[in-house]
Amino acid sequence: MNALKRVMRYFDQLAHEIRLLNLKKCCIFSCIFLALGIFSWIVGGRVDKVTVFYIYPRCAIPILYAFLLWGVSFCFCGFVLGGVVFGCEKYKRQKTYKIGFFICIMQMFTLCVYPLFFGALAPLVAFAILLISMMFCFLAIMASFKIYCLWTICLSIQFLWLLYNAYVSLAFAFVN
């Protein structure tokens, strides 16, 4: 019975966080993060060098799907940042700034991955940058764990995406 109350309280908190969501600001942040991601793709260069010089490991998804998923990841991260910073009560504001700071630092390192991997042809360095990005994502998860349910789940999904990309970068480094 006690476990059922905890589950119901968890879903109530999720519903409360969804009601507090400022959709307009979240979408604006989402578009800003996507624009920054596309800018990093433009700066990073074309993918032709990688397809000519490297052998693709089996775990790598096709380039078109990777671009699509990275774009969704950038939008998702911006949406989470907008939801964390603008969708809380006044008494949580100070704690949300710390989470927002961790998300921004994580995103800065994530934006460096494409130019390092495709532009500089350095998958091992991209792996190290992804590890640093994962560390800041983990810090954001730990900071939001007791405050938010919804954003903790979303940051955990982002962490898994970064983990997969770190694995692919390491696989590229070992195969080639």
Coordinates of C-alpha atoms in Angstrom, one line a residue:
M1 CA 0.0 0.0 0.0
N2 CA 2.8 2.3 0.8
A3 CA 4.5 1.6 -2.5
L4 CA 1.3 2.5 -4.3
K5 CA 1.1 5.8 -2.5
R6 CA 4.7 6.6 -3.6
V7 CA 3.9 5.8 -7.2
M8 CA 0.8 7.9 -7.1
R9 CA 2.7 10.8 -5.5
Y10 CA 5.3 10.4 -8.3
F11 CA 2.7 10.7 -11.0
D12 CA 1.1 13.6 -9.2
Q13 CA 4.4 15.4 -9.2
L14 CA 4.9 14.7 -12.9
A15 CA 1.5 16.1 -13.6
H16 CA 2.3 19.2 -11.5
E17 CA 5.5 19.8 -13.4
I18 CA 3.7 19.4 -16.8
R19 CA 1.1 22.0 -15.7
L20 CA 3.9 24.4 -14.7
L21 CA 5.6 24.0 -18.1
N22 CA 5.9 27.2 -20.1
L23 CA 5.6 25.8 -23.6
K24 CA 6.5 29.0 -25.5
K25 CA 9.8 29.6 -23.7
C26 CA 10.7 25.9 -23.9
C27 CA 10.1 26.0 -27.7
I28 CA 12.2 29.1 -28.1
F29 CA 15.1 27.5 -26.2
S30 CA 14.7 24.4 -28.3
C31 CA 15.0 26.4 -31.5
I32 CA 18.1 28.3 -30.1
F33 CA 19.8 25.0 -29.2
L34 CA 19.0 23.5 -32.6
A35 CA 20.4 26.6 -34.4
L36 CA 23.6 26.3 -32.3
G37 CA 23.8 22.6 -33.3
I38 CA 23.3 23.4 -37.0
F39 CA 26.0 26.1 -36.7
S40 CA 28.4 23.5 -35.2
W41 CA 27.6 21.2 -38.1
I42 CA 28.5 24.0 -40.6
V43 CA 31.7 24.8 -38.7
G44 CA 32.6 21.1 -38.4
G45 CA 32.7 20.5 -42.2
R46 CA 31.4 17.8 -44.4
V47 CA 31.2 14.1 -43.5
D48 CA 33.0 13.0 -46.7
K49 CA 36.4 12.7 -45.0
V50 CA 35.0 10.2 -42.5
T51 CA 33.2 8.1 -45.1
V52 CA 36.4 7.9 -47.2
F53 CA 39.0 7.4 -44.5
Y54 CA 37.2 5.4 -41.8
I55 CA 35.6 2.0 -41.7
Y56 CA 32.2 2.2 -40.0
P57 CA 31.8 0.0 -36.9
R58 CA 28.6 -2.1 -36.8
C59 CA 27.2 0.0 -33.9
A60 CA 27.1 3.2 -35.9
I61 CA 23.8 4.3 -37.3
P62 CA 23.6 5.8 -40.9
I63 CA 24.6 9.5 -41.2
L64 CA 21.2 10.7 -42.1
Y65 CA 19.6 9.1 -39.0
A66 CA 22.5 10.4 -36.9
F67 CA 21.9 14.0 -38.1
L68 CA 18.2 13.6 -37.4
L69 CA 18.8 12.2 -33.9
W70 CA 21.4 14.8 -33.1
G71 CA 18.9 17.5 -34.1
V72 CA 16.3 16.0 -31.9
S73 CA 18.8 15.8 -29.1
F74 CA 19.7 19.5 -29.4
C75 CA 16.0 20.5 -29.5
F76 CA 15.3 18.1 -26.5
C77 CA 18.2 19.6 -24.5
G78 CA 16.9 23.2 -25.2
F79 CA 13.4 22.2 -24.2
V80 CA 14.7 20.7 -20.9
L81 CA 16.7 23.8 -20.1
G82 CA 13.7 26.1 -20.8
G83 CA 11.5 23.8 -18.7
V84 CA 13.9 23.7 -15.8
V85 CA 14.6 27.5 -15.7
F86 CA 11.2 28.8 -16.5
G87 CA 8.8 26.1 -15.2
C88 CA 9.4 26.2 -11.4
E89 CA 8.1 27.9 -8.3
K90 CA 9.9 30.9 -6.8
Y91 CA 11.4 28.9 -3.9
K92 CA 13.1 26.5 -6.3
R93 CA 14.7 29.2 -8.5
Q94 CA 18.2 29.1 -6.9
K95 CA 18.5 25.4 -7.4
T96 CA 17.3 25.5 -11.0
Y97 CA 20.1 27.9 -11.9
K98 CA 22.6 25.3 -10.9
I99 CA 20.8 22.7 -13.1
G100 CA 20.7 25.2 -15.9
F101 CA 24.4 25.9 -15.6
F102 CA 25.2 22.2 -15.8
I103 CA 23.0 21.8 -18.9
C104 CA 24.6 24.8 -20.6
I105 CA 28.1 23.5 -19.9
M106 CA 27.1 20.0 -21.1
Q107 CA 25.7 21.5 -24.3
M108 CA 28.8 23.5 -25.0
F109 CA 30.9 20.3 -24.8
T110 CA 28.4 18.5 -26.9
L111 CA 28.5 21.1 -29.6
C112 CA 32.3 20.6 -29.9
V113 CA 31.9 16.9 -30.7
Y114 CA 30.9 17.2 -34.4
P115 CA 33.7 19.6 -35.4
L116 CA 36.2 17.3 -33.6
F117 CA 34.9 14.1 -35.0
F118 CA 34.2 15.1 -38.6
G119 CA 36.3 18.3 -39.0
A120 CA 39.5 17.3 -37.2
L121 CA 39.1 13.5 -37.7
A122 CA 39.8 12.9 -34.0
P123 CA 37.4 10.3 -32.7
L124 CA 39.4 9.7 -29.5
V125 CA 39.3 13.4 -28.6
A126 CA 35.6 13.4 -29.4
F127 CA 35.2 10.5 -27.0
A128 CA 37.0 12.5 -24.3
I129 CA 34.7 15.5 -24.9
L130 CA 31.7 13.2 -24.8
L131 CA 32.9 11.9 -21.4
I132 CA 33.1 15.4 -20.1
S133 CA 29.6 16.2 -21.5
M134 CA 28.3 13.0 -19.8
M135 CA 29.8 14.1 -16.5
F136 CA 28.0 17.4 -16.6
C137 CA 24.8 15.6 -17.6
F138 CA 25.2 13.4 -14.6
L139 CA 25.7 16.4 -12.4
A140 CA 22.6 17.9 -13.8
I141 CA 20.7 14.7 -13.1
M142 CA 22.0 14.6 -9.5
A143 CA 21.0 18.2 -9.0
S144 CA 17.5 17.7 -10.4
F145 CA 16.9 14.4 -8.8
K146 CA 15.1 15.6 -5.6
I147 CA 13.5 18.6 -7.2
Y148 CA 12.0 17.4 -10.5
C149 CA 10.7 14.1 -11.8
L150 CA 10.1 15.0 -15.4
W151 CA 13.4 16.7 -16.1
T152 CA 15.3 14.0 -14.3
I153 CA 13.8 11.5 -16.7
C154 CA 14.6 13.7 -19.7
L155 CA 18.2 14.3 -18.6
S156 CA 18.6 10.5 -18.2
I157 CA 17.5 10.0 -21.8
Q158 CA 20.0 12.7 -22.9
F159 CA 22.7 10.8 -20.8
L160 CA 21.9 7.6 -22.6
W161 CA 22.2 9.4 -26.0
L162 CA 25.6 10.8 -25.0
L163 CA 26.7 7.4 -23.7
Y164 CA 25.8 5.8 -27.1
N165 CA 27.7 8.4 -29.0
A166 CA 30.7 8.0 -26.7
Y167 CA 30.6 4.3 -27.4
V168 CA 30.4 4.9 -31.2
S169 CA 33.4 7.4 -31.0
L170 CA 35.4 4.9 -29.1
A171 CA 34.5 2.2 -31.6
F172 CA 35.6 4.4 -34.5
A173 CA 38.9 5.0 -32.7
F174 CA 39.5 1.3 -32.2
V175 CA 38.4 0.1 -35.6
N176 CA 40.5 2.6 -37.4

